[in-house]
Amino acid sequence: MTQFLSLRHLRLKTRMVLILGIIAILQTGVLGHFTIRYLDNVLDEQIGQQAMRVAQSIASSPDVIRAVTEKNTTFLQPLSLRLAKSTEARFVVFGDKDGIRLAHPSPARIGKSMADDDGDTNEPALVHGKAYVSKAKGSIGWSMRGKAPIFEQDGKTIIGIVSVGYMLDTVDTIVGHHRVSMLVAITIAFLFSVVMAILFANHFKKAIFNLEPEQIGRLFRERNATLETVREGIVAINHDGRITTFNHAAIKTLKLPDDQYYIGRHIQDVLPDSGMLDVLENGEPQFDQEVWLHDHNLIANRIPLLQDGVVTGVVSSFRLKNELDMVSRKLTRIQQYAESLRSQSHEYNNKLHTIAGLIQIDAKDEALAVIGQETSSHQAFIQHLMNVTSDSILAGCLLGKYNRAKELGLELYIDEDSQMSALPKQLPREQLVSILGNLIDNALEATLAHHGKGGTVSLSLSDFGKELIFEVNDQGAGLTADEADKIFTRGYTTKSTQGHGIGLDLVRNLVDHLGGMITVEPAETDGSRFTVYLPKAFRKPATEHEKED
């Protein structure tokens, strides 16, 4: 185990060479061992069968039958030597029906029992009359012997036995040659495995960007941790359209069952309305697409995965549009506050410079008149705001827009009959401020562009009945019927300068989110009138954090 663990410190190529080399040695070694054993057994069997066939052939010779019957050792002894030479056997031994030798390569053993050499009683041949093969160690070494009974001419009476033996050193020599060949094959297989391991390791390393397995494992864990910590939903599919990544944020965003396993399933089975298959087919990325998926309005990005110029998959990240809108609204509110402060600062700096100049030229009465005029005008607007609404956030927004209008040389007029004291507590003030702020800014810009300084933007507020009604009238150029249909489309603008076409789209989305309605129509004199209707019975939707809790 320690040696195995130590391999982890080696590079991938070195590990692959060692592992494949060891596997090659083990495979060829085991295969060679069984091959040698099989060859040894086959050769033994072949030699034994050959010895038995030779013994049966000799036992059927009439001369041998007659000589054994007569126990003619003088005839059988030289015959056994000639037969051994002609059949390439190590020995040919004759015995009578009692197993006493009648001929033997060693004359001194003639007359002795054949059982003295190998302990074989020769019972199968002498008792049962059957030819058989035996392997034994005799006086001249290990041999494979074929033994056959010798019958009288009638073919029934057993009168003796003949034993033909082949030494096994020949088998060992043949097996030895094959063993050397096997060792050469093992060496060649090992070298071939090393070369293939190097080539395969180079190809494999290139495919995994020259990373080590431990690095890939660490990156995989980091990737999973990253996917689960981001708040955006992330889904990835392969070239077959099957899901390979589906993080927890995607499940929560789409309100899918979290007790199911989505990896490996086809994207159409999980998200049938997804456009990821289109990206997989055409390879064109999609950025900041507003889509509806599982009855959710999302902002989605879909990026194709390319390998050697071929699309191998698609990754999609998405987030609820209202979350992004909330961020946008907060930024808009901050921007409005900043503009309000800048407008007030700029306006009051101008007034202070004027007052300072009047004091320097000793026009004290005029200076006091300017101060009184500014104070009375500003105080009158503030007093009017306090009569219209008691909501400090709404009042602060309108005061800021009043100062902004003053800076532009325009007037923001609030209808004297306006009343907005019944604002529901659950109505998000930042959304209301964003709606009014964008409409007023749009009206100021339109009035200044068409009417010039001295123009008026009028505002009417009403909380009568079941709805909150806000009317903004400008003195702009007005809108054609075609422009009125497109004015709330994101990116569409009637202005020639860049950076427009977003505010009214945001207003429409906010009004829709609050369950209200917005209309645009020509004003009574000139310009346009934007009217917003918001229900008082608005119920604030739960946030994602509240849903999680």
XYZ file of C-alpha atoms in Angstrom:
549
model
C 0.000 0.000 0.000
C 2.854 2.389 0.827
C 4.484 1.721 -2.527
C 1.185 2.275 -4.306
C 0.606 5.562 -2.536
C 4.138 6.648 -3.406
C 3.214 6.406 -7.103
C 0.946 9.407 -6.618
C 4.047 11.581 -6.364
C 5.171 10.511 -9.837
C 4.082 12.245 -13.016
C 1.263 10.750 -15.055
C 3.532 9.619 -17.880
C 5.893 7.816 -15.485
C 2.970 6.151 -13.720
C 1.428 4.990 -16.976
C 4.757 3.539 -18.174
C 5.233 1.663 -14.901
C 1.661 0.418 -14.662
C 1.371 -0.688 -18.294
C 4.834 -2.259 -18.138
C 3.966 -4.224 -15.000
C 0.657 -5.288 -16.527
C 2.459 -6.459 -19.678
C 4.975 -8.464 -17.630
C 2.247 -10.041 -15.509
C 0.062 -10.865 -18.490
C 2.818 -12.352 -20.618
C 4.370 -14.079 -17.581
C 1.141 -15.761 -16.521
C 0.278 -16.622 -20.110
C 3.790 -17.966 -20.689
C 3.649 -20.075 -17.519
C 0.387 -21.727 -18.555
C 1.669 -22.131 -22.115
C 4.834 -23.913 -20.926
C 2.813 -26.130 -18.621
C 0.383 -26.931 -21.410
C 3.252 -27.636 -23.826
C 4.922 -29.888 -21.248
C 1.723 -31.900 -20.757
C 1.059 -32.130 -24.479
C 4.575 -33.358 -25.194
C 4.341 -35.927 -22.383
C 1.065 -37.176 -23.770
C 2.356 -37.366 -27.320
C 5.503 -39.229 -26.292
C 3.473 -41.603 -24.126
C 1.080 -42.373 -26.982
C 3.985 -42.929 -29.307
C 5.652 -45.289 -26.834
C 2.406 -47.256 -26.404
C 1.895 -47.578 -30.170
C 5.456 -48.834 -30.617
C 4.994 -51.307 -27.736
C 1.752 -52.632 -29.280
C 3.437 -53.013 -32.655
C 6.364 -54.956 -31.159
C 4.042 -57.139 -29.029
C 2.184 -58.290 -32.154
C 5.363 -59.522 -33.934
C 5.319 -63.365 -34.393
C 9.057 -63.564 -33.737
C 8.635 -61.752 -30.448
C 5.689 -63.993 -29.472
C 7.704 -67.154 -30.225
C 10.820 -65.893 -28.425
C 8.864 -64.802 -25.320
C 7.039 -68.151 -25.280
C 10.403 -69.891 -25.358
C 11.968 -67.266 -23.030
C 14.730 -66.999 -25.601
C 16.838 -64.282 -24.035
C 19.603 -64.805 -26.577
C 17.225 -63.714 -29.352
C 15.373 -61.010 -27.448
C 18.385 -59.140 -26.021
C 19.916 -58.040 -29.348
C 16.439 -57.558 -30.784
C 15.562 -55.085 -28.035
C 18.664 -53.050 -28.806
C 17.900 -52.952 -32.528
C 14.278 -52.018 -31.936
C 15.261 -49.231 -29.522
C 17.606 -47.796 -32.113
C 15.158 -48.083 -35.010
C 12.292 -46.471 -33.073
C 14.546 -43.816 -31.450
C 13.451 -45.104 -28.054
C 15.669 -44.980 -25.004
C 14.997 -48.638 -24.264
C 12.902 -51.652 -25.170
C 12.403 -54.213 -22.374
C 10.801 -57.651 -22.648
C 9.345 -59.567 -19.723
C 7.539 -62.860 -19.230
C 4.077 -63.332 -17.777
C 5.499 -62.921 -14.255
C 7.190 -59.620 -15.093
C 10.698 -61.100 -15.102
C 12.997 -59.363 -17.570
C 13.971 -61.325 -20.685
C 15.818 -58.413 -22.303
C 17.157 -55.064 -20.965
C 19.708 -52.435 -22.035
C 21.704 -53.468 -18.951
C 22.340 -57.244 -19.232
C 22.901 -57.442 -15.459
C 19.199 -56.705 -14.899
C 17.992 -59.592 -17.044
C 16.215 -62.176 -14.894
C 15.088 -59.610 -12.340
C 11.599 -58.251 -11.808
C 10.577 -55.254 -13.880
C 9.001 -53.794 -10.744
C 12.467 -53.183 -9.315
C 12.851 -50.047 -11.485
C 9.629 -48.085 -10.987
C 7.531 -50.099 -8.547
C 4.959 -50.684 -11.304
C 3.382 -54.167 -11.012
C 2.437 -54.057 -14.702
C -0.985 -55.308 -13.617
C -2.989 -53.565 -16.396
C -0.973 -55.387 -19.061
C -0.225 -58.757 -17.387
C -3.541 -59.224 -15.595
C -6.094 -57.255 -17.623
C -4.367 -57.443 -20.999
C -4.532 -53.686 -21.628
C -1.877 -51.403 -23.108
C -1.181 -48.275 -21.062
C 1.224 -45.357 -20.486
C 3.177 -44.648 -17.319
C 5.649 -42.014 -16.239
C 8.275 -43.171 -13.786
C 11.855 -42.806 -12.688
C 13.804 -45.919 -13.469
C 17.408 -46.972 -13.282
C 18.340 -44.642 -16.158
C 16.195 -41.656 -15.175
C 12.702 -40.275 -15.785
C 11.005 -41.751 -18.806
C 7.604 -41.967 -20.456
C 6.794 -45.652 -20.988
C 4.340 -47.405 -23.219
C 3.526 -50.962 -22.080
C 1.599 -53.628 -23.999
C 0.756 -57.287 -23.221
C 2.129 -60.069 -25.426
C -0.445 -62.727 -26.318
C -0.021 -66.209 -27.698
C -1.031 -66.885 -31.262
C -4.615 -67.430 -30.142
C -4.693 -63.798 -28.977
C -6.134 -64.670 -25.569
C -3.397 -66.019 -23.331
C -0.973 -63.453 -21.892
C 2.596 -64.751 -22.109
C 4.584 -61.563 -21.461
C 4.971 -57.810 -21.653
C 6.966 -55.305 -23.671
C 7.921 -51.848 -22.345
C 9.137 -49.059 -24.636
C 10.549 -45.964 -22.955
C 11.435 -42.440 -24.097
C 13.517 -40.259 -21.823
C 11.962 -36.967 -20.684
C 15.175 -34.963 -21.033
C 14.134 -34.440 -24.642
C 10.899 -32.906 -23.438
C 12.794 -30.674 -21.030
C 15.042 -29.525 -23.860
C 12.063 -28.634 -26.061
C 10.288 -26.868 -23.208
C 13.503 -25.018 -22.410
C 13.689 -23.661 -25.942
C 10.101 -22.496 -25.694
C 10.772 -20.945 -22.306
C 13.559 -18.834 -23.818
C 11.222 -17.812 -26.621
C 8.614 -16.850 -24.056
C 11.110 -14.684 -22.159
C 11.992 -12.920 -25.389
C 8.255 -12.377 -26.043
C 7.801 -10.981 -22.523
C 10.668 -8.540 -23.062
C 9.294 -7.417 -26.416
C 5.805 -7.014 -24.926
C 7.222 -4.941 -22.085
C 9.129 -2.651 -24.455
C 6.065 -2.343 -26.681
C 3.933 -1.466 -23.644
C 6.420 1.196 -22.595
C 6.389 2.784 -26.059
C 2.576 2.654 -26.242
C 2.324 4.041 -22.721
C 4.492 7.013 -23.669
C 2.476 7.695 -26.836
C -0.839 7.273 -25.022
C 0.325 9.415 -22.099
C 1.355 12.223 -24.464
C -2.022 12.080 -26.219
C -3.894 11.856 -22.920
C -1.937 14.739 -21.393
C -2.694 16.888 -24.411
C -6.400 16.073 -24.107
C -6.424 17.122 -20.423
C -4.358 20.275 -21.020
C -1.173 18.793 -19.507
C -2.786 18.533 -16.087
C -2.017 15.809 -13.581
C -4.886 13.629 -12.264
C -4.634 15.229 -8.822
C -4.890 18.678 -10.408
C -7.974 17.593 -12.353
C -9.537 16.233 -9.180
C -8.835 19.467 -7.315
C -10.238 21.555 -10.177
C -13.310 19.321 -10.278
C -13.951 19.869 -6.563
C -13.360 23.609 -6.940
C -15.699 23.704 -9.926
C -18.469 21.937 -7.987
C -17.983 24.218 -5.000
C -18.065 27.277 -7.264
C -21.223 26.144 -9.035
C -23.011 25.606 -5.738
C -21.961 28.951 -4.234
C -23.005 31.238 -7.086
C -26.563 32.557 -7.011
C -27.036 32.263 -10.769
C -28.612 29.099 -12.091
C -26.147 27.172 -14.253
C -27.055 24.334 -16.618
C -24.752 22.571 -19.075
C -25.520 19.957 -21.731
C -23.317 17.768 -23.926
C -23.484 17.238 -27.691
C -26.394 14.814 -27.234
C -28.443 17.383 -25.331
C -28.046 15.516 -22.045
C -27.499 17.456 -18.829
C -23.971 17.379 -17.416
C -24.319 20.222 -14.888
C -27.361 21.406 -12.946
C -26.504 23.416 -9.843
C -28.720 23.941 -6.812
C -29.405 27.592 -7.688
C -30.968 26.463 -10.987
C -33.263 24.075 -9.129
C -34.389 26.790 -6.688
C -34.753 29.468 -9.364
C -36.954 27.275 -11.551
C -38.736 25.771 -8.515
C -37.976 22.224 -9.631
C -38.210 19.243 -7.244
C -34.922 19.020 -5.351
C -35.315 15.307 -4.643
C -34.705 14.333 -8.276
C -31.429 13.660 -10.088
C -31.091 15.702 -13.262
C -27.611 14.751 -14.471
C -27.806 12.491 -17.533
C -31.392 13.406 -18.410
C -32.218 15.073 -21.711
C -32.716 18.827 -21.476
C -36.086 18.530 -23.235
C -37.345 16.236 -20.470
C -36.441 18.747 -17.761
C -36.734 22.132 -19.515
C -38.773 21.640 -22.694
C -38.854 25.409 -23.379
C -35.090 25.874 -23.166
C -33.301 27.368 -26.174
C -30.042 25.544 -25.432
C -30.649 23.063 -28.259
C -30.806 25.969 -30.712
C -27.368 27.131 -29.575
C -26.132 23.534 -29.788
C -27.315 23.383 -33.386
C -26.201 26.768 -34.713
C -23.260 27.480 -32.385
C -24.313 31.134 -31.923
C -23.975 32.505 -28.355
C -26.863 34.370 -26.741
C -26.211 37.161 -24.250
C -28.629 38.812 -21.818
C -31.685 37.227 -23.407
C -35.002 37.863 -21.671
C -36.807 34.513 -21.657
C -39.751 32.837 -19.979
C -38.957 29.414 -18.587
C -41.191 27.428 -16.242
C -43.374 30.540 -15.890
C -40.378 32.569 -14.735
C -39.061 35.712 -16.412
C -35.308 35.216 -16.662
C -32.248 36.953 -18.031
C -30.187 34.170 -19.624
C -26.807 33.749 -21.279
C -26.091 30.698 -23.437
C -22.544 29.954 -24.571
C -21.541 27.064 -26.900
C -18.602 24.880 -25.871
C -16.160 24.491 -28.757
C -13.458 21.863 -29.200
C -11.381 22.017 -32.374
C -14.081 24.201 -33.897
C -16.866 21.711 -33.161
C -19.725 22.473 -30.758
C -19.547 19.835 -28.025
C -22.045 21.322 -25.587
C -23.756 24.442 -24.244
C -23.574 26.254 -20.890
C -26.426 28.480 -19.764
C -26.476 30.857 -16.799
C -29.620 32.684 -15.760
C -31.165 34.731 -13.005
C -34.626 36.026 -12.244
C -35.220 39.266 -14.090
C -36.865 40.925 -11.119
C -33.659 40.468 -9.104
C -31.692 42.284 -11.783
C -34.397 44.896 -12.005
C -34.164 45.389 -8.259
C -30.443 46.093 -8.562
C -31.150 48.435 -11.462
C -33.821 50.222 -9.460
C -31.517 50.680 -6.514
C -28.866 52.157 -8.791
C -31.487 54.400 -10.378
C -32.628 55.587 -6.963
C -29.071 56.358 -5.908
C -28.533 58.197 -9.172
C -31.719 60.203 -8.630
C -30.657 61.148 -5.118
C -27.232 62.168 -6.401
C -28.783 64.281 -9.164
C -31.145 65.824 -6.658
C -28.300 66.826 -4.383
C -26.257 68.087 -7.316
C -29.203 70.124 -8.585
C -29.858 71.650 -5.183
C -26.178 72.383 -4.681
C -25.850 73.983 -8.107
C -29.046 75.995 -7.701
C -28.142 77.271 -4.267
C -24.625 78.119 -5.369
C -26.089 80.330 -8.072
C -28.403 81.964 -5.559
C -25.584 82.479 -3.059
C -23.379 84.020 -5.749
C -26.209 86.390 -6.676
C -26.829 87.367 -3.067
C -23.108 87.793 -2.449
C -22.866 90.079 -5.495
C -25.795 92.205 -4.358
C -24.269 92.598 -0.907
C -20.922 93.619 -2.402
C -22.545 96.396 -4.437
C -24.426 97.462 -1.310
C -27.807 96.445 -2.735
C -29.008 95.069 0.563
C -32.687 95.525 -0.105
C -32.450 93.603 -3.374
C -30.461 90.871 -1.633
C -33.125 90.553 1.037
C -35.797 90.433 -1.645
C -33.999 87.567 -3.475
C -33.603 85.695 -0.220
C -37.234 86.208 0.640
C -38.374 85.259 -2.852
C -36.326 82.046 -2.860
C -37.390 81.189 0.636
C -41.055 81.837 0.030
C -41.085 79.930 -3.282
C -39.263 76.959 -1.844
C -41.274 76.994 1.361
C -44.502 77.232 -0.592
C -43.588 74.153 -2.646
C -42.580 72.271 0.499
C -45.828 73.261 2.221
C -47.778 72.108 -0.831
C -45.925 68.781 -0.782
C -46.794 68.302 2.884
C -50.451 68.877 2.063
C -50.314 66.423 -0.854
C -48.543 63.546 0.878
C -47.172 62.588 4.258
C -44.799 60.025 2.786
C -41.268 61.391 3.255
C -39.707 59.263 0.495
C -42.239 60.364 -2.121
C -41.953 63.980 -0.946
C -38.143 63.831 -1.105
C -38.267 62.508 -4.658
C -40.634 65.265 -5.806
C -38.584 67.950 -4.069
C -35.471 66.716 -5.821
C -37.216 66.784 -9.195
C -38.481 70.326 -8.402
C -34.908 71.487 -7.871
C -33.801 69.639 -11.003
C -36.455 71.456 -13.019
C -35.290 74.796 -11.569
C -31.730 74.012 -12.629
C -32.897 73.317 -16.202
C -34.914 76.551 -16.295
C -38.214 74.684 -16.128
C -41.006 74.431 -13.615
C -42.403 71.333 -11.970
C -46.025 72.038 -11.119
C -48.068 69.793 -8.832
C -51.815 70.084 -9.273
C -53.457 71.817 -6.320
C -56.137 69.122 -6.072
C -53.545 66.360 -5.799
C -53.812 64.062 -2.835
C -51.638 61.020 -2.037
C -52.010 60.244 1.650
C -53.200 56.640 1.427
C -50.049 54.950 0.214
C -50.142 51.258 1.213
C -47.363 50.274 3.586
C -46.550 47.171 1.559
C -45.977 49.218 -1.623
C -42.176 49.282 -2.245
C -41.211 52.939 -2.062
C -38.090 52.493 -4.166
C -40.222 51.109 -7.000
C -42.685 53.977 -6.750
C -39.819 56.505 -6.710
C -38.257 54.812 -9.723
C -41.536 54.994 -11.675
C -42.199 58.685 -10.925
C -38.543 59.683 -11.225
C -38.175 58.176 -14.702
C -41.466 59.667 -15.931
C -40.602 63.140 -14.624
C -37.063 63.023 -16.017
C -38.430 61.920 -19.382
C -40.975 64.790 -19.287
C -38.304 67.367 -18.349
C -36.050 66.281 -21.215
C -38.929 66.306 -23.735
C -40.103 69.762 -22.566
C -36.623 71.290 -22.657
C -35.921 69.837 -26.109
C -39.179 71.138 -27.673
C -40.278 74.149 -25.633
C -36.978 75.332 -24.187
C -36.517 77.109 -20.876
C -39.650 78.391 -19.214
C -41.606 75.250 -19.977
C -43.715 73.454 -17.420
C -44.091 69.811 -16.449
C -47.272 69.206 -14.480
C -47.946 66.367 -12.094
C -51.231 65.154 -10.672
C -51.599 62.599 -7.877
C -54.823 60.942 -6.714
C -55.563 58.198 -4.207
C -59.326 58.324 -4.707
C -60.994 54.938 -5.068
C -59.175 51.618 -5.195
C -56.240 52.841 -7.268
C -53.344 55.243 -6.987
C -53.237 57.475 -10.069
C -50.216 59.492 -11.225
C -50.383 61.788 -14.262
C -47.302 63.424 -15.798
C -47.836 66.016 -18.542
C -44.988 67.445 -20.586
C -44.739 70.165 -23.250
C -42.719 68.069 -25.651
C -43.265 67.422 -29.367
C -45.786 64.697 -28.623
C -45.830 61.141 -29.945
C -47.158 59.655 -33.137
C -49.358 56.561 -32.951
C -46.419 54.393 -34.052
C -44.112 55.961 -31.456
C -46.745 55.514 -28.735
C -46.849 51.782 -29.495
C -43.054 51.417 -29.308
C -42.156 53.896 -26.566
C -42.072 51.216 -23.834
C -39.868 48.842 -25.864
C -36.402 48.405 -24.400
C -33.837 50.258 -26.489
C -36.389 52.330 -28.410
C -36.073 56.122 -28.097
C -37.147 59.222 -29.974
C -33.926 60.991 -28.938
C -30.856 61.138 -31.139
C -28.310 60.863 -28.324
C -26.998 57.593 -26.901
C -27.908 56.117 -23.508
C -31.691 56.292 -23.825
C -34.448 53.720 -24.381
C -34.161 52.110 -20.933
C -36.139 54.280 -18.498
C -39.644 53.751 -19.886
C -39.022 50.014 -20.305
C -38.076 49.896 -16.628
C -41.206 51.879 -15.742
C -43.436 49.459 -17.643
C -41.837 46.431 -15.984
C -42.208 47.961 -12.538
C -45.853 48.847 -13.172
C -46.524 45.297 -14.419
C -44.766 43.888 -11.368
C -46.991 45.979 -9.087
C -50.096 44.789 -10.937
C -50.848 48.202 -12.423
C -51.223 49.800 -15.836
C -49.611 52.676 -17.723
C -51.046 54.642 -20.654
C -49.732 57.382 -22.929
C -51.893 59.880 -24.859
C -51.655 63.409 -26.238
C -51.932 66.174 -23.673
C -54.766 68.737 -23.792
C -52.561 71.460 -25.294
C -49.308 69.983 -26.577
C -46.945 67.250 -25.498
C -47.868 63.895 -23.979
C -49.616 62.618 -20.879
C -48.372 59.488 -19.093
C -50.842 57.993 -16.611
C -49.986 55.264 -14.125
C -52.640 53.216 -12.282
C -51.499 51.169 -9.273
C -53.858 49.041 -7.160
C -54.006 49.867 -3.477
C -54.479 46.172 -2.702
C -50.941 45.419 -3.882
C -49.381 42.468 -2.038
C -45.638 42.472 -1.888
C -44.219 39.244 -3.375
C -41.923 37.191 -1.192
C -38.224 37.641 -1.791
C -35.931 34.717 -2.559
C -34.499 34.882 0.957
C -37.991 34.816 2.457
C -38.845 31.817 0.282
C -35.740 30.013 1.475
C -36.625 30.753 5.095
